mmCIF file of C-alpha atoms in Angstrom:
data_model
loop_
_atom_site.group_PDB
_atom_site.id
_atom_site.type_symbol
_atom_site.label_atom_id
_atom_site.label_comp_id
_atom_site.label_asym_id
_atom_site.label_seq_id
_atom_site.Cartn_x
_atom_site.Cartn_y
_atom_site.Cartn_z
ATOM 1 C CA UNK E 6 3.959 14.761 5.519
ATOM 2 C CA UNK E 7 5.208 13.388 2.144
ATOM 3 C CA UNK E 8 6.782 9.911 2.496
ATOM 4 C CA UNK E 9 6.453 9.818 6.017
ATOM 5 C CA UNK E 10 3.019 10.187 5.825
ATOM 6 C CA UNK E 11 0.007 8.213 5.027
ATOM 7 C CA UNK E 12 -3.705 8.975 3.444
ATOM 8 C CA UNK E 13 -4.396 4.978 3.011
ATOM 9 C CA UNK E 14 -3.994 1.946 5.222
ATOM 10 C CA UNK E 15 -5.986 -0.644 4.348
ATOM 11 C CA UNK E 16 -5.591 -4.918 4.426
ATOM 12 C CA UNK E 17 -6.147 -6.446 1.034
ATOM 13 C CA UNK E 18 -7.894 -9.693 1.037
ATOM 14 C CA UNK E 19 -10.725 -9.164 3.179
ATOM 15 C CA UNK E 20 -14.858 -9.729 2.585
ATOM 16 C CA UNK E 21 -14.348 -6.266 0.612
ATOM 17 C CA UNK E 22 -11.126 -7.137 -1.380
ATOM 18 C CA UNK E 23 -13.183 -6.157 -4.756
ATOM 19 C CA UNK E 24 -13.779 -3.127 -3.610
ATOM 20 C CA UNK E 25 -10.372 -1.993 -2.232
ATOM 21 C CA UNK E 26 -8.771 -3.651 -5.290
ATOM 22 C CA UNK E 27 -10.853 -1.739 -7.046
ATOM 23 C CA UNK E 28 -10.104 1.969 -5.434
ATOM 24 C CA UNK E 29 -6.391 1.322 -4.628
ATOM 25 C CA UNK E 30 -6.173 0.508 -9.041
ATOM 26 C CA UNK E 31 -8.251 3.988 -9.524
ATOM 27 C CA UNK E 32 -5.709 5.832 -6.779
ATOM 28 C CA UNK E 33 -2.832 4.250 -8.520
ATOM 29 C CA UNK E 34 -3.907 5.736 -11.703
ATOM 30 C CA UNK E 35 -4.864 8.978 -10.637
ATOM 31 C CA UNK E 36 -1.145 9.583 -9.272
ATOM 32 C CA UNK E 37 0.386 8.096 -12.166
ATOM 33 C CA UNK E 38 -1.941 10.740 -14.319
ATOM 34 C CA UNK E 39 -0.857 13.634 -12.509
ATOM 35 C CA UNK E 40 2.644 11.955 -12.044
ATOM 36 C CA UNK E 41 2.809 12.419 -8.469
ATOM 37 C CA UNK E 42 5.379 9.626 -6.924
ATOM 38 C CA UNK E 43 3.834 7.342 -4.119
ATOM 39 C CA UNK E 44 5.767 5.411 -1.701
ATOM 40 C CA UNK E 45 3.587 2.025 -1.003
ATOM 41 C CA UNK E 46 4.757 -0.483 1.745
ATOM 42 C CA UNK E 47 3.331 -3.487 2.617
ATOM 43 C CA UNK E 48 3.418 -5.867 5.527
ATOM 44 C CA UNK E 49 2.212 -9.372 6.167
ATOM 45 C CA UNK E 50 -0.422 -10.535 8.676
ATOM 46 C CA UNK E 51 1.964 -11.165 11.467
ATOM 47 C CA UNK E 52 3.539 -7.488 11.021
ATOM 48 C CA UNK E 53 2.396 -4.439 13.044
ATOM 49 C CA UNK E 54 2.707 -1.234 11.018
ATOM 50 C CA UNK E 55 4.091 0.094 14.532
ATOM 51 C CA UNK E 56 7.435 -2.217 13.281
ATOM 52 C CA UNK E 57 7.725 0.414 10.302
ATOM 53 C CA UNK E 58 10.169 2.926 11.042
ATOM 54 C CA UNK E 59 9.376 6.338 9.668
ATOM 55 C CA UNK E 60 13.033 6.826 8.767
ATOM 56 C CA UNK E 61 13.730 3.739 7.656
ATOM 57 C CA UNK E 62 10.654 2.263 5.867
ATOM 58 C CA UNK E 63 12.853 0.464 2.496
ATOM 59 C CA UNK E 64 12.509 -3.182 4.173
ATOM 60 C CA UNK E 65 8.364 -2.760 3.544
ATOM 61 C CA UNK E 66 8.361 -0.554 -0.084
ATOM 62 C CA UNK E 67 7.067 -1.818 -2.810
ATOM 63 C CA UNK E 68 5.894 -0.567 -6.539
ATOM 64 C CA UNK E 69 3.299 0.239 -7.904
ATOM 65 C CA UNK E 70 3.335 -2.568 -10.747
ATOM 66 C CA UNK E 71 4.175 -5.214 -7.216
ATOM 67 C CA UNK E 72 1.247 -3.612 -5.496
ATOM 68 C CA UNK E 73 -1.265 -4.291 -8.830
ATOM 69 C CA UNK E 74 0.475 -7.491 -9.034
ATOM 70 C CA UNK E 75 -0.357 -8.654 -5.368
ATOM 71 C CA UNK E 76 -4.037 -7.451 -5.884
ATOM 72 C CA UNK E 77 -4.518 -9.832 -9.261
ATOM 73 C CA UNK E 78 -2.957 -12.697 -7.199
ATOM 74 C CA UNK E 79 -5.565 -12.475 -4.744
ATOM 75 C CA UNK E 80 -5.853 -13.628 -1.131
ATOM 76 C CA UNK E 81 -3.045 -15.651 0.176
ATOM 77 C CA UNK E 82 -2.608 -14.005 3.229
ATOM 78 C CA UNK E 83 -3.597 -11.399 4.868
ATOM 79 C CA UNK E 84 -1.357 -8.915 3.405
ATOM 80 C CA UNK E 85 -1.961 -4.777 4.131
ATOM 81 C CA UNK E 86 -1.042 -1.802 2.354
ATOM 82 C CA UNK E 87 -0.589 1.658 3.310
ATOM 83 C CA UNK E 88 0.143 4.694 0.367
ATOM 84 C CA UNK E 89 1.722 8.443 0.845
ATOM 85 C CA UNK E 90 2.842 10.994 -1.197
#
């Protein structure tokens, strides 16, 4: 479904935030390798991803290098993350 799509949907400072952190950085880098472009977004605890509008999903994108950034910040929230291609 490309963009409007997801394969990932996950919320990134829970009990298991080392181990998401951990396979979102080796998903990353695996796209980057093969450089396929992902579209990230990200919404804060007191969003609903049914807010996100397939067609108009730019208020909740974010890069890559924001996404890696908001994973070595670690938990201030209960921030989640969902990736396409």
């Amino acid at each position: 479904m490309g963009e409007k799509g997801c394969f990932y949907t996950c919320s990134l400072y829970g009990d298991d935030h080392a181990k998401v952190s951990g396979l979102i950085r080796r998903m990353l880098a695996f796209f980057e390798s093969k450089e396929i472009p992902l579209t990230i977004l990200k919404i804060g605890a007191q969003d609903s991803w049914y807010e996100v509008d397939p067609e108009q999903r730019d208020p909740w994108k974010i890069s890559p290098q924001a996404l890696l950034a908001l994973l070595d910040a670690g938990p201030n929230d209960n921030t989640q993350a969902a990736l396409s291609t």
